[in-house]
mmCIF file of C-alpha atoms in Angstrom:
data_model
loop_
_atom_site.group_PDB
_atom_site.id
_atom_site.type_symbol
_atom_site.label_atom_id
_atom_site.label_comp_id
_atom_site.label_asym_id
_atom_site.label_seq_id
_atom_site.Cartn_x
_atom_site.Cartn_y
_atom_site.Cartn_z
ATOM 1 C CA MET A 1 -11.054 -2.046 8.847
ATOM 2 C CA ILE A 2 -10.134 -4.405 6.000
ATOM 3 C CA LYS A 3 -10.591 -1.750 3.304
ATOM 4 C CA ARG A 4 -8.547 0.772 5.292
ATOM 5 C CA MET A 5 -5.712 -1.735 5.604
ATOM 6 C CA LEU A 6 -5.854 -2.515 1.906
ATOM 7 C CA CYS A 7 -5.430 1.162 1.119
ATOM 8 C CA LEU A 8 -2.341 1.357 3.320
ATOM 9 C CA TRP A 9 -0.052 -0.860 1.316
ATOM 10 C CA LEU A 10 2.169 1.302 -0.763
ATOM 11 C CA THR A 11 5.847 1.531 -1.616
ATOM 12 C CA VAL A 12 8.205 2.741 -4.318
ATOM 13 C CA ALA A 13 10.823 1.116 -6.489
ATOM 14 C CA SER A 14 14.552 1.679 -6.505
ATOM 15 C CA PRO A 15 16.090 4.442 -8.636
ATOM 16 C CA LEU A 16 17.070 2.137 -11.475
ATOM 17 C CA ALA A 17 16.616 3.233 -15.041
ATOM 18 C CA TRP A 18 13.120 2.632 -16.346
ATOM 19 C CA SER A 19 14.505 0.684 -19.318
ATOM 20 C CA SER A 20 15.733 -2.042 -16.924
ATOM 21 C CA VAL A 21 12.135 -2.909 -15.952
ATOM 22 C CA ALA A 22 11.246 -4.939 -19.005
ATOM 23 C CA ASN A 23 9.310 -7.783 -17.378
ATOM 24 C CA LEU A 24 7.669 -8.911 -14.154
ATOM 25 C CA ASP A 25 10.822 -10.478 -12.714
ATOM 26 C CA ALA A 26 12.786 -7.259 -13.223
ATOM 27 C CA LEU A 27 10.028 -5.212 -11.617
ATOM 28 C CA GLN A 28 9.778 -7.475 -8.586
ATOM 29 C CA THR A 29 13.559 -7.357 -8.173
ATOM 30 C CA GLN A 30 13.432 -3.576 -8.294
ATOM 31 C CA LEU A 31 10.594 -3.376 -5.757
ATOM 32 C CA SER A 32 12.584 -5.421 -3.243
ATOM 33 C CA GLN A 33 15.833 -3.409 -3.494
ATOM 34 C CA HIS A 34 15.529 -1.163 -0.429
ATOM 35 C CA ASP A 35 14.664 -1.773 3.209
ATOM 36 C CA THR A 36 13.003 1.608 3.767
ATOM 37 C CA VAL A 37 11.044 4.090 1.671
ATOM 38 C CA ARG A 38 9.433 7.400 2.642
ATOM 39 C CA GLY A 39 7.277 9.905 0.810
ATOM 40 C CA ASP A 40 4.038 11.845 0.531
ATOM 41 C CA PHE A 41 0.656 10.479 -0.482
ATOM 42 C CA THR A 42 -2.616 11.830 -1.818
ATOM 43 C CA GLN A 43 -5.535 9.429 -1.526
ATOM 44 C CA LYS A 44 -8.849 9.838 -3.323
ATOM 45 C CA ARG A 45 -11.773 7.587 -2.461
ATOM 46 C CA HIS A 46 -14.417 7.557 -5.227
ATOM 47 C CA ILE A 47 -17.795 6.400 -3.925
ATOM 48 C CA GLU A 48 -20.596 6.055 -6.458
ATOM 49 C CA MET A 49 -23.214 7.784 -4.316
ATOM 50 C CA PHE A 50 -21.026 10.898 -3.937
ATOM 51 C CA GLU A 51 -20.261 13.330 -6.761
ATOM 52 C CA GLN A 52 -16.853 14.359 -5.379
ATOM 53 C CA PRO A 53 -14.161 11.990 -4.131
ATOM 54 C CA LEU A 54 -13.111 11.894 -0.481
ATOM 55 C CA SER A 55 -9.520 13.143 -0.354
ATOM 56 C CA SER A 56 -6.735 12.885 2.199
ATOM 57 C CA GLU A 57 -3.009 13.702 2.248
ATOM 58 C CA GLY A 58 -0.033 12.899 4.413
ATOM 59 C CA GLN A 59 3.297 11.106 4.711
ATOM 60 C CA PHE A 60 4.332 7.460 4.941
ATOM 61 C CA THR A 61 7.306 5.318 5.913
ATOM 62 C CA LEU A 62 7.517 1.658 4.880
ATOM 63 C CA ASN A 63 10.175 -0.622 6.352
ATOM 64 C CA LYS A 64 10.545 -4.281 5.358
ATOM 65 C CA GLU A 65 11.337 -5.488 8.844
ATOM 66 C CA GLN A 66 9.030 -3.308 10.960
ATOM 67 C CA GLY A 67 6.020 -2.413 8.796
ATOM 68 C CA LEU A 68 4.201 0.766 7.807
ATOM 69 C CA LEU A 69 3.765 4.241 9.292
ATOM 70 C CA TRP A 70 0.879 6.155 7.682
ATOM 71 C CA GLN A 71 0.457 9.721 8.916
ATOM 72 C CA GLN A 72 -2.608 11.441 7.473
ATOM 73 C CA ALA A 73 -2.416 15.226 7.866
ATOM 74 C CA THR A 74 -5.578 16.424 6.085
ATOM 75 C CA PRO A 75 -8.562 16.706 6.254
ATOM 76 C CA PHE A 76 -7.809 15.719 9.882
ATOM 77 C CA PRO A 77 -4.833 14.026 11.556
ATOM 78 C CA VAL A 78 -4.833 10.238 11.792
ATOM 79 C CA GLY A 79 -1.869 8.052 12.666
ATOM 80 C CA LEU A 80 -1.672 4.398 11.624
ATOM 81 C CA VAL A 81 1.111 1.991 12.548
ATOM 82 C CA LEU A 82 0.987 -1.484 11.008
ATOM 83 C CA THR A 83 3.326 -4.319 11.954
ATOM 84 C CA GLN A 84 3.281 -8.018 11.103
ATOM 85 C CA ASP A 85 0.682 -8.781 13.763
ATOM 86 C CA LYS A 86 -0.626 -5.486 15.182
ATOM 87 C CA LEU A 87 -2.341 -2.300 14.003
ATOM 88 C CA ARG A 88 -2.496 0.926 16.016
ATOM 89 C CA GLN A 89 -4.800 3.766 14.954
ATOM 90 C CA THR A 90 -4.685 7.183 16.602
ATOM 91 C CA PHE A 91 -7.059 10.091 16.122
ATOM 92 C CA ALA A 92 -6.104 13.503 17.514
ATOM 93 C CA GLY A 93 -6.982 13.782 21.190
ATOM 94 C CA GLN A 94 -8.109 10.164 21.515
ATOM 95 C CA ILE A 95 -6.623 7.062 23.089
ATOM 96 C CA PRO A 96 -4.915 4.867 20.434
ATOM 97 C CA LYS A 97 -6.794 1.733 19.403
ATOM 98 C CA VAL A 98 -4.760 -1.446 18.891
ATOM 99 C CA VAL A 99 -5.971 -4.467 16.912
ATOM 100 C CA THR A 100 -4.035 -7.734 16.800
ATOM 101 C CA ALA A 101 -3.853 -10.434 14.148
ATOM 102 C CA LYS A 102 -5.442 -12.835 16.641
ATOM 103 C CA GLU A 103 -8.447 -10.516 17.057
ATOM 104 C CA ASN A 104 -8.916 -9.879 13.312
ATOM 105 C CA PRO A 105 -7.103 -12.562 11.285
ATOM 106 C CA MET A 106 -8.909 -11.688 8.033
ATOM 107 C CA ALA A 107 -7.598 -8.128 8.059
ATOM 108 C CA PHE A 108 -4.050 -9.379 8.479
ATOM 109 C CA TYR A 109 -4.560 -11.933 5.723
ATOM 110 C CA PHE A 110 -5.109 -8.972 3.388
ATOM 111 C CA SER A 111 -2.062 -7.152 4.742
ATOM 112 C CA HIS A 112 0.194 -10.163 4.114
ATOM 113 C CA ILE A 113 -1.022 -10.392 0.523
ATOM 114 C CA PHE A 114 -0.089 -6.777 -0.082
ATOM 115 C CA LEU A 115 3.284 -7.233 1.554
ATOM 116 C CA ALA A 116 3.915 -9.850 -1.138
ATOM 117 C CA VAL A 117 3.172 -7.215 -3.794
ATOM 118 C CA PHE A 118 5.689 -4.758 -2.427
ATOM 119 C CA HIS A 119 8.406 -7.183 -1.357
ATOM 120 C CA GLY A 120 8.682 -8.930 -4.704
ATOM 121 C CA ASP A 121 7.211 -12.313 -3.689
ATOM 122 C CA THR A 122 6.128 -13.424 -7.163
ATOM 123 C CA ASP A 123 5.218 -16.964 -6.086
ATOM 124 C CA ALA A 124 2.800 -15.693 -3.447
ATOM 125 C CA LEU A 125 1.196 -13.308 -5.937
ATOM 126 C CA LYS A 126 0.644 -16.034 -8.526
ATOM 127 C CA GLU A 127 -1.324 -18.021 -5.933
ATOM 128 C CA GLN A 128 -3.767 -15.157 -5.445
ATOM 129 C CA PHE A 129 -3.842 -13.149 -8.690
ATOM 130 C CA ASP A 130 -3.858 -13.316 -12.444
ATOM 131 C CA ILE A 131 -0.917 -11.014 -13.201
ATOM 132 C CA ALA A 132 -0.597 -8.789 -16.268
ATOM 133 C CA PHE A 133 2.574 -6.726 -16.753
ATOM 134 C CA SER A 134 3.162 -4.183 -19.518
ATOM 135 C CA ALA A 135 5.723 -1.454 -20.223
ATOM 136 C CA GLY A 136 5.550 1.457 -22.643
ATOM 137 C CA ASP A 137 5.263 5.246 -22.954
ATOM 138 C CA ASN A 138 7.976 5.614 -20.309
ATOM 139 C CA GLN A 139 6.070 3.746 -17.610
ATOM 140 C CA TRP A 140 5.200 0.230 -16.481
ATOM 141 C CA THR A 141 1.804 -1.097 -15.413
ATOM 142 C CA LEU A 142 0.986 -4.092 -13.241
ATOM 143 C CA VAL A 143 -2.625 -5.305 -13.097
ATOM 144 C CA LEU A 144 -3.560 -7.864 -10.439
ATOM 145 C CA THR A 145 -6.910 -9.648 -10.877
ATOM 146 C CA PRO A 146 -7.925 -11.655 -7.774
ATOM 147 C CA LEU A 147 -8.511 -15.359 -8.330
ATOM 148 C CA ASN A 148 -9.708 -16.534 -4.923
ATOM 149 C CA ALA A 149 -11.933 -15.555 -2.007
ATOM 150 C CA PRO A 150 -11.979 -13.290 -0.117
ATOM 151 C CA LEU A 151 -10.105 -10.922 -2.475
ATOM 152 C CA ASN A 152 -12.280 -11.695 -5.509
ATOM 153 C CA ALA A 153 -15.393 -10.946 -3.461
ATOM 154 C CA VAL A 154 -14.224 -7.355 -2.915
ATOM 155 C CA PHE A 155 -11.957 -6.271 -5.768
ATOM 156 C CA GLU A 156 -12.266 -6.315 -9.536
ATOM 157 C CA ALA A 157 -8.611 -5.362 -10.035
ATOM 158 C CA ILE A 158 -5.606 -3.761 -8.352
ATOM 159 C CA THR A 159 -3.435 -1.648 -10.653
ATOM 160 C CA LEU A 160 0.019 -0.214 -9.997
ATOM 161 C CA THR A 161 1.785 2.155 -12.391
ATOM 162 C CA GLY A 162 5.148 3.867 -12.222
ATOM 163 C CA ASN A 163 8.419 4.868 -13.806
ATOM 164 C CA ASP A 164 11.433 4.950 -11.503
ATOM 165 C CA ASN A 165 8.978 4.638 -8.613
ATOM 166 C CA ILE A 166 5.448 3.410 -8.058
ATOM 167 C CA ASP A 167 3.511 6.581 -8.770
ATOM 168 C CA ARG A 168 -0.063 5.340 -8.469
ATOM 169 C CA LEU A 169 -2.031 2.518 -6.864
ATOM 170 C CA GLU A 170 -5.676 1.909 -7.774
ATOM 171 C CA LEU A 171 -8.065 -0.413 -5.939
ATOM 172 C CA LYS A 172 -11.193 -1.016 -8.025
ATOM 173 C CA GLU A 173 -14.065 -2.666 -6.182
ATOM 174 C CA LEU A 174 -16.752 -4.875 -7.661
ATOM 175 C CA ARG A 175 -19.519 -2.581 -6.470
ATOM 176 C CA GLY A 176 -18.071 0.343 -8.447
ATOM 177 C CA ASP A 177 -16.166 2.252 -5.773
ATOM 178 C CA LYS A 178 -12.502 3.043 -6.388
ATOM 179 C CA THR A 179 -9.518 4.203 -4.331
ATOM 180 C CA GLU A 180 -6.538 5.987 -5.910
ATOM 181 C CA ILE A 181 -3.301 6.660 -4.051
ATOM 182 C CA LEU A 182 -0.712 8.936 -5.669
ATOM 183 C CA PHE A 183 2.866 8.920 -4.348
ATOM 184 C CA THR A 184 5.367 11.806 -4.554
ATOM 185 C CA ASN A 185 8.721 12.852 -3.103
ATOM 186 C CA GLN A 186 9.787 9.242 -2.498
ATOM 187 C CA THR A 187 13.204 8.632 -0.965
ATOM 188 C CA HIS A 188 15.158 5.661 0.379
ATOM 189 C CA GLN A 189 17.437 7.785 2.566
ATOM 190 C CA PRO A 190 18.231 7.127 5.280
ATOM 191 C CA GLU A 191 18.005 3.371 4.642
ATOM 192 C CA GLY A 192 17.468 2.611 8.314
ATOM 193 C CA LEU A 193 14.715 3.885 10.562
ATOM 194 C CA THR A 194 15.240 7.017 12.635
ATOM 195 C CA ASP A 195 14.914 6.851 16.423
ATOM 196 C CA ALA A 196 11.520 8.564 16.165
ATOM 197 C CA GLU A 197 10.297 6.011 13.617
ATOM 198 C CA LYS A 198 11.541 3.097 15.745
ATOM 199 C CA ALA A 199 9.614 4.517 18.692
ATOM 200 C CA GLN A 200 6.406 4.520 16.638
ATOM 201 C CA PHE A 201 6.745 0.778 16.014
ATOM 202 C CA SER A 202 7.222 0.022 19.711
ATOM 203 C CA PHE A 203 3.735 -0.777 20.991
#
C-alpha cells in the first residue's frame, strides 16, 4: 500500500519559460502555480528478479484542494482516488476498497511528504531530504535523498526531471528496485474540477 501511494504523487509545472527556473526557489514557485493539472502517465516498475519491467498506462488529475485521481487503463483498469485522509481503490467489477488515515497513518505520512514536493513546500522538504537542484541541457533536475526514517529505510533517492513540466519521476529503492513514471499531454485547463471529477472525490 505504501509503495503504491508513493508512486501516485505526480504533477507538472506551469508553462513558464525554462530559463526562469534557475534555482530551487524558482522551481518550487513554478510547481505551485496552478490548482489543477491533468495528463497521461506511463509507469514502469523495474524489479531485479524480473528481466522486463512491469508497465502500466492511464490518466491522472491532481487538484491542490481535493487530491489525486489516478485512472490506470492498461494492462487492466484500476481507479485510485486519494484525498487528505482517505484512499479509495477500485478494480473492475469489484466493490471499492476505502482506507482512512486513521487505519493506516504511515501510508498517509508518505502521501503528505509527497504533497510537499508538488506544492512547493520547501521548508517541509528540507526537514526530510537532502536536496540537490541542477539545470542544464534545456532541463532541470531535482534529486531528493531521504534523511530520516521511514523514508531512508525504503528509498535511496527520488529524482524529478523536466522542462516546462515535470516529465519524469524516478523512485529508486535501497534493495535495487526502481519505479519510473513518465508524464505527457499535461494541461492546466480547466483550472477547476469538472462535475465528474468532483463526484469522484465524494466518498
